[in-house]
Tab-separated table of C-alpha atoms and ligand atoms in Angstrom:
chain	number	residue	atom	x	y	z
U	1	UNK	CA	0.000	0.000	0.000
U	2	UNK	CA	1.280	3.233	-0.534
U	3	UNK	CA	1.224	6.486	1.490
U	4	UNK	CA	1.370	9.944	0.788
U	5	UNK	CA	2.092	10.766	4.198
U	6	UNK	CA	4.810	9.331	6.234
U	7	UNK	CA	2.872	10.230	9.253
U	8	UNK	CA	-0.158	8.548	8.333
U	9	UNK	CA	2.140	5.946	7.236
U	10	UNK	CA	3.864	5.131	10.665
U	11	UNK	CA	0.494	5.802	12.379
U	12	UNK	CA	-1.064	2.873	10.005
U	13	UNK	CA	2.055	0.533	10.626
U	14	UNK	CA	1.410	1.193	14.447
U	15	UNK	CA	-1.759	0.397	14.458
U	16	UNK	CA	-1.585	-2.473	12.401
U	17	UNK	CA	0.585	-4.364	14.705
U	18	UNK	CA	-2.298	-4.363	17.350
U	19	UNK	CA	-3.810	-8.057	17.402
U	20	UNK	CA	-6.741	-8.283	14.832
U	21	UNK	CA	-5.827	-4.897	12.807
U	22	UNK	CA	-5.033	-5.328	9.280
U	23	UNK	CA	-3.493	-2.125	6.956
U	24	UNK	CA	-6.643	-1.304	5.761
U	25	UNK	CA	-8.455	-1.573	9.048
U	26	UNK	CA	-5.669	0.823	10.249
U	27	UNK	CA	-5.982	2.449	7.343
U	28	UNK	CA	-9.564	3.332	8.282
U	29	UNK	CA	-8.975	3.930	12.040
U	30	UNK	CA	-6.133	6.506	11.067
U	31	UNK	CA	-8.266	8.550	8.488
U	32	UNK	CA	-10.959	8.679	11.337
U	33	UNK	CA	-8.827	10.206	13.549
U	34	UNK	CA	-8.003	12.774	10.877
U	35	UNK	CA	-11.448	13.686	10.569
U	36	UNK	CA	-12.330	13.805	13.693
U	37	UNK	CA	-11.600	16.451	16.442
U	38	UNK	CA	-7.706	16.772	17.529
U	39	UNK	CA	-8.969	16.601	21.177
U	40	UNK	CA	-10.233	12.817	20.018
U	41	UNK	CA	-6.869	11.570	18.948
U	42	UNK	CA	-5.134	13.544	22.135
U	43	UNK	CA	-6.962	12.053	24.181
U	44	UNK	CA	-6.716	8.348	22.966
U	45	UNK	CA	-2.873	8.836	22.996
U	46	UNK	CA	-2.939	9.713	26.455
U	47	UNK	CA	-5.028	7.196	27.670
U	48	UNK	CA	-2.594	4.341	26.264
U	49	UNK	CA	0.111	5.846	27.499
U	50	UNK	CA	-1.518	7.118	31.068
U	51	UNK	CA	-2.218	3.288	31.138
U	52	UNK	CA	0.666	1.427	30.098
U	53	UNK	CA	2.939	3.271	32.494
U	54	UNK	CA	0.732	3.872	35.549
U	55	UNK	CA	-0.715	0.681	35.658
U	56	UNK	CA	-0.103	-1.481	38.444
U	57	UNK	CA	-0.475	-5.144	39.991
U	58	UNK	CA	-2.092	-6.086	42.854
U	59	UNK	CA	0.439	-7.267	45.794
U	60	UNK	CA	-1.760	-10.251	46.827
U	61	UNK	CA	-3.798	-11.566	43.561
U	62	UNK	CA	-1.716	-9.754	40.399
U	63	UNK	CA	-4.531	-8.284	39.449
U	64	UNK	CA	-4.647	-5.361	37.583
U	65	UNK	CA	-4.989	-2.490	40.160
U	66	UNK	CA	-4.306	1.261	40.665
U	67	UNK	CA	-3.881	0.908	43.921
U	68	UNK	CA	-1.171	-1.643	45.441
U	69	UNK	CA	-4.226	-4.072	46.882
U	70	UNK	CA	-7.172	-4.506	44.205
U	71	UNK	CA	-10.258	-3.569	44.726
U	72	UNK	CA	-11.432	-7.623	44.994
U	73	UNK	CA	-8.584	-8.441	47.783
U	74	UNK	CA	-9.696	-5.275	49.748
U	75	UNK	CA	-13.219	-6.205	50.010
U	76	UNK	CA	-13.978	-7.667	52.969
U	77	UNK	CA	-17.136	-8.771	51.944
U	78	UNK	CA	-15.941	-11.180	49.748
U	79	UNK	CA	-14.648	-14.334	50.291
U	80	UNK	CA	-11.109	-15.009	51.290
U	81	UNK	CA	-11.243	-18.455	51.825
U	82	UNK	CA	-11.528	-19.614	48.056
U	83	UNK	CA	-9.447	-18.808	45.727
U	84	UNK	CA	-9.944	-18.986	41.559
U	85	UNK	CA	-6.998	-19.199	39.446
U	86	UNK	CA	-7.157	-17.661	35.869
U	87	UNK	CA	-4.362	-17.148	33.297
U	88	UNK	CA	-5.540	-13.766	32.338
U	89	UNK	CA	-6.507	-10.482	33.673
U	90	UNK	CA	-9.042	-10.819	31.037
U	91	UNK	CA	-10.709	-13.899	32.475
U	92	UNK	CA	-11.216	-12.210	36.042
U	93	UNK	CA	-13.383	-9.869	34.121
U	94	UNK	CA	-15.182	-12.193	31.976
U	95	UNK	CA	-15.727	-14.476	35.860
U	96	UNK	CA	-16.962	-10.830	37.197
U	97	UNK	CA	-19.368	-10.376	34.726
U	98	UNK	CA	-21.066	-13.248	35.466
U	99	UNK	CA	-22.589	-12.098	38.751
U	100	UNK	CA	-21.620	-15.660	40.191
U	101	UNK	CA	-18.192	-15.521	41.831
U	102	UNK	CA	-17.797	-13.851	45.352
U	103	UNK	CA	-14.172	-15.352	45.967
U	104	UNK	CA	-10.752	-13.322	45.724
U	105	UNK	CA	-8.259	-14.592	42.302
U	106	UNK	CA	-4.972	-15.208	41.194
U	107	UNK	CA	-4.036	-13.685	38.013
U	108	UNK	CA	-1.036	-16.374	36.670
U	109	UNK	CA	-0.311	-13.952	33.789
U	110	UNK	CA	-0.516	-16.953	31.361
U	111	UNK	CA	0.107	-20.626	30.707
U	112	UNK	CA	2.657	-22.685	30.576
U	113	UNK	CA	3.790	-23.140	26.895
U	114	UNK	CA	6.975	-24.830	25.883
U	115	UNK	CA	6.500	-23.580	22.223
U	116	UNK	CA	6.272	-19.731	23.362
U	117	UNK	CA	9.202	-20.334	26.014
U	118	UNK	CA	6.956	-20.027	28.614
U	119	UNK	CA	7.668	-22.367	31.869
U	120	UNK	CA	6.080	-22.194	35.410
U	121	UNK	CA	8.790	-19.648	36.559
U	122	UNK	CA	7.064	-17.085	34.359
U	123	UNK	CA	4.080	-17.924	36.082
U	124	UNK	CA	2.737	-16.376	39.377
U	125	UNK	CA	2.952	-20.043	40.854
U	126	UNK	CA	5.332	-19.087	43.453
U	127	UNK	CA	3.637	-16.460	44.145
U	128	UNK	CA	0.266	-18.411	44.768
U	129	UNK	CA	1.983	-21.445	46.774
U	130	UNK	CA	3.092	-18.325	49.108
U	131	UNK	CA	-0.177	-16.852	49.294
U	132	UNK	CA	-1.268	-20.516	50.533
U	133	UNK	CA	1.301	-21.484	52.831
U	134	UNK	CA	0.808	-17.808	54.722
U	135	UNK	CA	0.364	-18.275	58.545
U	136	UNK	CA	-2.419	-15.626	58.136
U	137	UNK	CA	-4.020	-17.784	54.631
U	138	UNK	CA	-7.813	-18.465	54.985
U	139	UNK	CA	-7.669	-20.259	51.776
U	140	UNK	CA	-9.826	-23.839	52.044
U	141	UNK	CA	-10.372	-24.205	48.255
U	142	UNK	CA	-8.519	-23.520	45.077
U	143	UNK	CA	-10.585	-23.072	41.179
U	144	UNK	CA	-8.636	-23.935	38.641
U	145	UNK	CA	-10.446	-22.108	35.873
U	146	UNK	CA	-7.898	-21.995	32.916
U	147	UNK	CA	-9.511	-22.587	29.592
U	148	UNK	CA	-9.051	-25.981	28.738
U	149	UNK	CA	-6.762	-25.610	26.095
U	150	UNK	CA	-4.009	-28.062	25.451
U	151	UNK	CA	-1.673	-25.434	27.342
U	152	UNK	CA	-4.439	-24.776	29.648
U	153	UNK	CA	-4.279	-27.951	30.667
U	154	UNK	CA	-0.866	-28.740	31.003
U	155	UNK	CA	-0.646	-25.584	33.364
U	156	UNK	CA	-3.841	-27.081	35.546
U	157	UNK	CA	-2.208	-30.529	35.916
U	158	UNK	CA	1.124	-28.993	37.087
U	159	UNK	CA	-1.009	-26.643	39.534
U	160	UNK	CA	-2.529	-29.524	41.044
U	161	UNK	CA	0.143	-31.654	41.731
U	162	UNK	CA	2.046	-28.903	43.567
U	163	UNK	CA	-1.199	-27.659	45.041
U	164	UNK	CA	-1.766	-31.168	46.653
U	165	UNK	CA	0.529	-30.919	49.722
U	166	UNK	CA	-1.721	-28.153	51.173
U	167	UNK	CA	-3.827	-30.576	53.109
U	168	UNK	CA	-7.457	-29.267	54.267
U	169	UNK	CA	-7.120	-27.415	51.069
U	170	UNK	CA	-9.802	-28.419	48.373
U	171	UNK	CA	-9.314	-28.094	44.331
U	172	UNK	CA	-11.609	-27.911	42.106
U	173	UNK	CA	-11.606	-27.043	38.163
U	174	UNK	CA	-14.369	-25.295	36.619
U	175	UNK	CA	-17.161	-27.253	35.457
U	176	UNK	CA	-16.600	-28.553	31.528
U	177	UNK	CA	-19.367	-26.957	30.249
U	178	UNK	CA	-17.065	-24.938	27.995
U	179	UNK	CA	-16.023	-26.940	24.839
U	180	UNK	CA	-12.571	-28.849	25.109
U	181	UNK	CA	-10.123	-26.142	23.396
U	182	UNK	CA	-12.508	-23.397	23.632
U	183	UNK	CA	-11.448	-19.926	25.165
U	184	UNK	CA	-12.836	-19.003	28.524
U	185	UNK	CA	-13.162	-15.446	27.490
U	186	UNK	CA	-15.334	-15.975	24.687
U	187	UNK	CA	-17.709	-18.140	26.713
U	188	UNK	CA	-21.490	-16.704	27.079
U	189	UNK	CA	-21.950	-15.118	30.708
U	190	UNK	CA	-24.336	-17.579	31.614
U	191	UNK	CA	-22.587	-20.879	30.105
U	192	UNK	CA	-19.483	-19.867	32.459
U	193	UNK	CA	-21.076	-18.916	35.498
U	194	UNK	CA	-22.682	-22.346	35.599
U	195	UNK	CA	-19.415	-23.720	35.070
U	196	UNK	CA	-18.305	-21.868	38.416
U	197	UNK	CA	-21.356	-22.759	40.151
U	198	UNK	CA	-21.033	-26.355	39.375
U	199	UNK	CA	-17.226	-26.401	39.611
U	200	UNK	CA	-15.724	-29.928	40.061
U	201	UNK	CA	-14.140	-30.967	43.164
U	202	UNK	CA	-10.846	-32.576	41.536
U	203	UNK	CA	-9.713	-36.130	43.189
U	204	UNK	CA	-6.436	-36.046	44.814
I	1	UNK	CA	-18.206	-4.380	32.161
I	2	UNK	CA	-16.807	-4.232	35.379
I	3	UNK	CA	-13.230	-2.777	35.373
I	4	UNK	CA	-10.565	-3.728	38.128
I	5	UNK	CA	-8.865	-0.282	36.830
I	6	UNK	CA	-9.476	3.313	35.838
I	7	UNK	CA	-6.916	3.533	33.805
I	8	UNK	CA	-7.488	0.374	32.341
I	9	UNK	CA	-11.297	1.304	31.862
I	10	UNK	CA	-10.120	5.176	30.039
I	11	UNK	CA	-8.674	3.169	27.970
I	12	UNK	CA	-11.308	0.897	26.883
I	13	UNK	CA	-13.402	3.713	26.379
I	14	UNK	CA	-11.736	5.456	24.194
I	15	UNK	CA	-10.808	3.011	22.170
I	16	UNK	CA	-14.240	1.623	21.631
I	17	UNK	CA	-15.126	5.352	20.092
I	18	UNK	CA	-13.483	4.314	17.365
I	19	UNK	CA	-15.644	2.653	14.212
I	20	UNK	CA	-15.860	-0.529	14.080
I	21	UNK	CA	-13.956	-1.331	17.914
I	22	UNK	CA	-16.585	-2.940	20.266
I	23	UNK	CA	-15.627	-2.942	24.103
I	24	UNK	CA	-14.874	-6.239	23.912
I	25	UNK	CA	-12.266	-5.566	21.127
I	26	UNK	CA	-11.213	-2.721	23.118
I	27	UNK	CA	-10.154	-4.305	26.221
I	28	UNK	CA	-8.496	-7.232	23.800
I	29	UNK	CA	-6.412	-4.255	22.378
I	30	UNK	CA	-5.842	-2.643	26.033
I	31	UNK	CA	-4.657	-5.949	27.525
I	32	UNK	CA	-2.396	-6.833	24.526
I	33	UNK	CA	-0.473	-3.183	24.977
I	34	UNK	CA	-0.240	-3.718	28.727
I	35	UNK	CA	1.245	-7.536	27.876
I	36	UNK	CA	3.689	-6.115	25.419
I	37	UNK	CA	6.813	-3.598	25.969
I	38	UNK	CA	5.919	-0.581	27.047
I	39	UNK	CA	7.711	1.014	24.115
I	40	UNK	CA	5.053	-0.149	22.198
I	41	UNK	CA	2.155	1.821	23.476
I	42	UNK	CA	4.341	5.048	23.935
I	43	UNK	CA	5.292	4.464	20.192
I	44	UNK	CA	1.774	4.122	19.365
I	45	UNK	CA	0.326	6.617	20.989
I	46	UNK	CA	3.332	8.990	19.451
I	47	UNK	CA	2.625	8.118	15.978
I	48	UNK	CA	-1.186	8.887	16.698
I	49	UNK	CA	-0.267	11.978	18.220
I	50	UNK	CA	2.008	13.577	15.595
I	51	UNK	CA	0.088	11.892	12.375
I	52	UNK	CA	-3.457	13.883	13.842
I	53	UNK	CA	-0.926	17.372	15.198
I	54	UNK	CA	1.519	17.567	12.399
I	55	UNK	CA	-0.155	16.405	9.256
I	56	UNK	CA	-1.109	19.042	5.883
I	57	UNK	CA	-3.166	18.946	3.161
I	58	UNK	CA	-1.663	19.460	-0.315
I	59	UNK	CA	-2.075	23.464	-1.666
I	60	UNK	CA	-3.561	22.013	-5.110
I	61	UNK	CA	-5.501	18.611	-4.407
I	62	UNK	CA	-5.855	18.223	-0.803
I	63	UNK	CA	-4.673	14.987	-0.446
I	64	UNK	CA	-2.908	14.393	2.552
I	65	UNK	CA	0.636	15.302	2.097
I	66	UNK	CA	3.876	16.313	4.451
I	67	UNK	CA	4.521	19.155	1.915
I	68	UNK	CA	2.798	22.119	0.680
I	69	UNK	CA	2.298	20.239	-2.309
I	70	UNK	CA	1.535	16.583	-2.654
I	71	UNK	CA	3.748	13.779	-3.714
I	72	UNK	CA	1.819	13.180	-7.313
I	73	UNK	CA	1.013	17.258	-7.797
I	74	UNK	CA	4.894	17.961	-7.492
I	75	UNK	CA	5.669	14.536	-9.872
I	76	UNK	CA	6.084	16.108	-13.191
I	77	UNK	CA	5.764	12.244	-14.837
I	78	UNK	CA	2.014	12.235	-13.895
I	79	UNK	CA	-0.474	13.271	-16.426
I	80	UNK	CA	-1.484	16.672	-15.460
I	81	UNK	CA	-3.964	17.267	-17.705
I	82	UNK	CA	-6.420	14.720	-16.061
I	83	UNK	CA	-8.075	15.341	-13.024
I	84	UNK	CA	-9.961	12.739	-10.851
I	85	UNK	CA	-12.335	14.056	-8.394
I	86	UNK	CA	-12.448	11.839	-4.951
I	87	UNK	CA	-14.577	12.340	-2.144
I	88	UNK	CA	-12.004	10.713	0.376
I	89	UNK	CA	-7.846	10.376	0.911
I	90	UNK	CA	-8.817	6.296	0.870
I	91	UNK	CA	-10.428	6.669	-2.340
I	92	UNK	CA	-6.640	8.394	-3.585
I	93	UNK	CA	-4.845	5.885	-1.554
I	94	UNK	CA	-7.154	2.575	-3.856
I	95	UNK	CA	-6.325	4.045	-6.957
I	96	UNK	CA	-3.343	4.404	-6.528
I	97	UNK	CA	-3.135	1.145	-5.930
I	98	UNK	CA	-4.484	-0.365	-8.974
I	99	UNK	CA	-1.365	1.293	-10.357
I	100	UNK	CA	-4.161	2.043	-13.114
I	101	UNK	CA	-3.914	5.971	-12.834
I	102	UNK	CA	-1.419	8.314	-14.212
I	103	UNK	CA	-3.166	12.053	-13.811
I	104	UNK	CA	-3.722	14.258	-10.908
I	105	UNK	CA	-6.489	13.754	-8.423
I	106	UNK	CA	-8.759	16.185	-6.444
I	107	UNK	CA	-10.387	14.838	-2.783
I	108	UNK	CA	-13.208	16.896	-2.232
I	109	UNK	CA	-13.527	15.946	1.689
I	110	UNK	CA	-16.645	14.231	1.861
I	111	UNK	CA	-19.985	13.692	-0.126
I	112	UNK	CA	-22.815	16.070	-0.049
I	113	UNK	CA	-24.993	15.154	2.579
I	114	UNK	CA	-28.390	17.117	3.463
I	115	UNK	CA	-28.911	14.612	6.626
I	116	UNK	CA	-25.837	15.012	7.903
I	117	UNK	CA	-25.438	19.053	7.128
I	118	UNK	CA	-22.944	18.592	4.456
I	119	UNK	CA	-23.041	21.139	1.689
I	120	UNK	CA	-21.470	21.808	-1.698
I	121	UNK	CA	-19.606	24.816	0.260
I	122	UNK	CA	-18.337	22.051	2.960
I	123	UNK	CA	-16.646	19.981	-0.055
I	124	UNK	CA	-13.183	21.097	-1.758
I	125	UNK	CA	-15.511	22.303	-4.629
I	126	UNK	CA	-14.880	25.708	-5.658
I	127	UNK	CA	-11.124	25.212	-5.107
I	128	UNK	CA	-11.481	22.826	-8.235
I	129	UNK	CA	-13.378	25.424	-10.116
I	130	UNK	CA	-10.400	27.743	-9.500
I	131	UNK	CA	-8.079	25.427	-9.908
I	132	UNK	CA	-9.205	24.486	-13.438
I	133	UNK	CA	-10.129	28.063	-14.110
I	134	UNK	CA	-6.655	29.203	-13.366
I	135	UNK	CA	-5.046	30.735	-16.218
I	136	UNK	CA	-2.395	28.174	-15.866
I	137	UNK	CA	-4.596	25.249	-15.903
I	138	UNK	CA	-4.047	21.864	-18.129
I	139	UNK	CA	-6.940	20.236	-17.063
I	140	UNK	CA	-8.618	18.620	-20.294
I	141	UNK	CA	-10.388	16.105	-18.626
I	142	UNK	CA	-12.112	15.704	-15.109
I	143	UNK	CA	-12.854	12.274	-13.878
I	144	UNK	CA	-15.956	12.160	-11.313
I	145	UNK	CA	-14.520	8.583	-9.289
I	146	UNK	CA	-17.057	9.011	-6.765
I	147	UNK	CA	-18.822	5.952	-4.670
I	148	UNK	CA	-22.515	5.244	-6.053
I	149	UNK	CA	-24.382	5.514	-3.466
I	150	UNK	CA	-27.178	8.305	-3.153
I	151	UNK	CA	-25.009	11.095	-1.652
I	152	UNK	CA	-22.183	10.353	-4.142
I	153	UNK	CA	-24.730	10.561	-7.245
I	154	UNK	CA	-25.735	14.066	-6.125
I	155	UNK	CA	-22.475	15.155	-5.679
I	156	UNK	CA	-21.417	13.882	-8.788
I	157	UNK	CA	-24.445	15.562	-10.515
I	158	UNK	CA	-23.747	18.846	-8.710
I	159	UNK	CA	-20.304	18.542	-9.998
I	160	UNK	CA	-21.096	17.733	-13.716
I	161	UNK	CA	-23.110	21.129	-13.994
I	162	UNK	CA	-20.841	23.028	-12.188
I	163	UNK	CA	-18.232	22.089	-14.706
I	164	UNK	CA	-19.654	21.902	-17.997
I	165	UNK	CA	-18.864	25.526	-18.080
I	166	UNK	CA	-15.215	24.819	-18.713
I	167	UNK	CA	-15.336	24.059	-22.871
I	168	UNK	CA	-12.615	21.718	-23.883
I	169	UNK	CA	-12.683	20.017	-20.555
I	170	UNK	CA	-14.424	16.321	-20.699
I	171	UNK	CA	-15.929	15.046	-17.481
I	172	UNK	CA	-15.946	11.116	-17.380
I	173	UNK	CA	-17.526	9.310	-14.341
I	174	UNK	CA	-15.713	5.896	-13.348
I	175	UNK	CA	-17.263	2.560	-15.582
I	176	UNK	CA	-20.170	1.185	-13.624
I	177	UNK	CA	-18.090	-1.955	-12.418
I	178	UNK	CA	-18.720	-1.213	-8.961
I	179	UNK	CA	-22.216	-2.403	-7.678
I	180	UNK	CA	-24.489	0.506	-6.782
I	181	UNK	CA	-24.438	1.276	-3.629
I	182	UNK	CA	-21.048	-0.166	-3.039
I	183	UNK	CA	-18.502	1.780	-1.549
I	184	UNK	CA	-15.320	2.438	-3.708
I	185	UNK	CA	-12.724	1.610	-1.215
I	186	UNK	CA	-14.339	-2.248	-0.912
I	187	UNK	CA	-13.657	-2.635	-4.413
I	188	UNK	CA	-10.951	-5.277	-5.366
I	189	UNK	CA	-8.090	-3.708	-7.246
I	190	UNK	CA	-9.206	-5.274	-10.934
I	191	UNK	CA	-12.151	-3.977	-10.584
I	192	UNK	CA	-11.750	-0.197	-9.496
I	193	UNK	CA	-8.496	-0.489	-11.896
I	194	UNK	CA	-11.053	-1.584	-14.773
I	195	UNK	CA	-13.489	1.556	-13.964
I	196	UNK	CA	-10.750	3.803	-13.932
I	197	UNK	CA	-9.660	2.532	-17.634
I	198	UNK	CA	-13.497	2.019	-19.041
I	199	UNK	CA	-14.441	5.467	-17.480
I	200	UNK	CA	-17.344	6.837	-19.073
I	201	UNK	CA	-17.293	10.093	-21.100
I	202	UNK	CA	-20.586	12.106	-19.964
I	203	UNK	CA	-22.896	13.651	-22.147
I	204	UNK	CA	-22.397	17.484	-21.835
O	1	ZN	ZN1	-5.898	-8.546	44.406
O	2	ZN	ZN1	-1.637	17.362	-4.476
């Protein structure tokens, strides 16, 4: 494709490398910003940026946060004592939205994935056994809800068999109403809060 | 949607302002910047930033251009005496594409549009008149390559009277290749390229 702007060509060839953006999709979303207000493309600019490098991670649950605890951890209301761990920051929202969970997380920040280099060190598993092995942990049961992907799986199993020394401490994985390689984030609200609801208690 | 962040949730709302970018695509987009380097979102939002601050219009066409005048108005190789009339920088950006096109080109800056108050006086209209009025002027032949839709017919009528003034000067419209109703920049390039070749002298 050719330009006759170097701006709106870098701005294109930006854009494009976001996941799902091809150069004419880019294309489009630049020459909308040209047309629109300055303020509008100001603003979006700042946003990104206000969030990539202000964002933090909650101390407890690596949750995305603005504040060191999150907003889930610091709720007293909620409860403490079970504990559901997703890959994805995404996933916490997507379990949120379903109106069905009222337990704290732990955000692993993926899966384990020998292809992408990705081993349990990169993981927030140490992190997690930590959490449990606190003298102050409540924690009496453990959701494994990672999508059950091949990798998803593979990090599940490996979670499980270090999880299995914390005696009095149950796991479960979430309920297999979502189909085998399906992602959990693209699962209907009320398809995954069933699969919560009627999470299974694993054997140890 | 229940955000864990504000910063996180600016984000997602901006970027679901623009077309086309649901909030579910928006937090997809969010989550992949705050996963990847943070160079990449302050490059981003640079690029956005300078493309919508720093970017000009050529003098003679008003294409988008980092110079007073445009890439193909200052290329003395192009045909000069051929004009073709766009409503949009895309439409410039396909045609040049189907490597089909050798003249000059005009983008008007939109259709008109009584619904959505855009009028003949909104459009780069009487900049062409001048421009082809200009003692100066080459111009021997205007090509209307506007998008078939409703708005685009009226603006191509309006333009055909305005210009059947200028004596010597033949006004084509683009072949009829495209479906009616179709927008130009969906056009594959055979096609568009084929419209541009089979253009259709009008009937003064
Ligand atoms: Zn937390
Ligand atoms: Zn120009």
């Amino acid at each position: 494709m050719e330009f006759p702007s170097k701006l709106i060509e870098n701005a294109v060839g930006e854009l494009s490398k976001l996941p799902g953006v091809g150069k004419k999709t880019a294309l489009r979303l630049a020459l909308h910003l040209l047309k629109a207000e300055a303020d509008t493309t100001a603003t979006l600019a700042e946003a990104l940026a206000k969030m990539r490098f202000e964002i933090r991670y909650c101390d407890t649950c690596h949750n995305i946060s603005d504040t060191p605890e999150c907003t889930i951890c610091a709720n007293k209301l909620r409860d403490h004592s079970t504990v559901c761990v997703v890959s994805d920051i995404r996933d916490v929202i997507a379990i949120e939205n379903t109106g069905q969970y009222k337990g704290t997380y732990h955000v692993l920040g993926g899966v384990i994935s020998p292809i992408e280099g990705v081993g349990p060190s990169d993981l927030q598993i140490d992190s997690l056994v930590a959490r449990m092995g606190a003298p102050e942990s409540e924690v009496k049961e453990v959701i494994l809800a990672i999508s059950p992907t091949m990798e998803g799986d593979t990090t599940a199993f490996f979670l499980s068999r270090k999880l299995r020394d914390f005696e009095g401490v149950h796991i479960s994985t979430i309920a297999r109403g979502i189909p085998m390689g399906g992602e959990l984030e693209y699962a209907d609200e009320i398809t995954l809060g069933r699969s919560i609801v009627e999470r299974q208690r694993q054997a140890r």
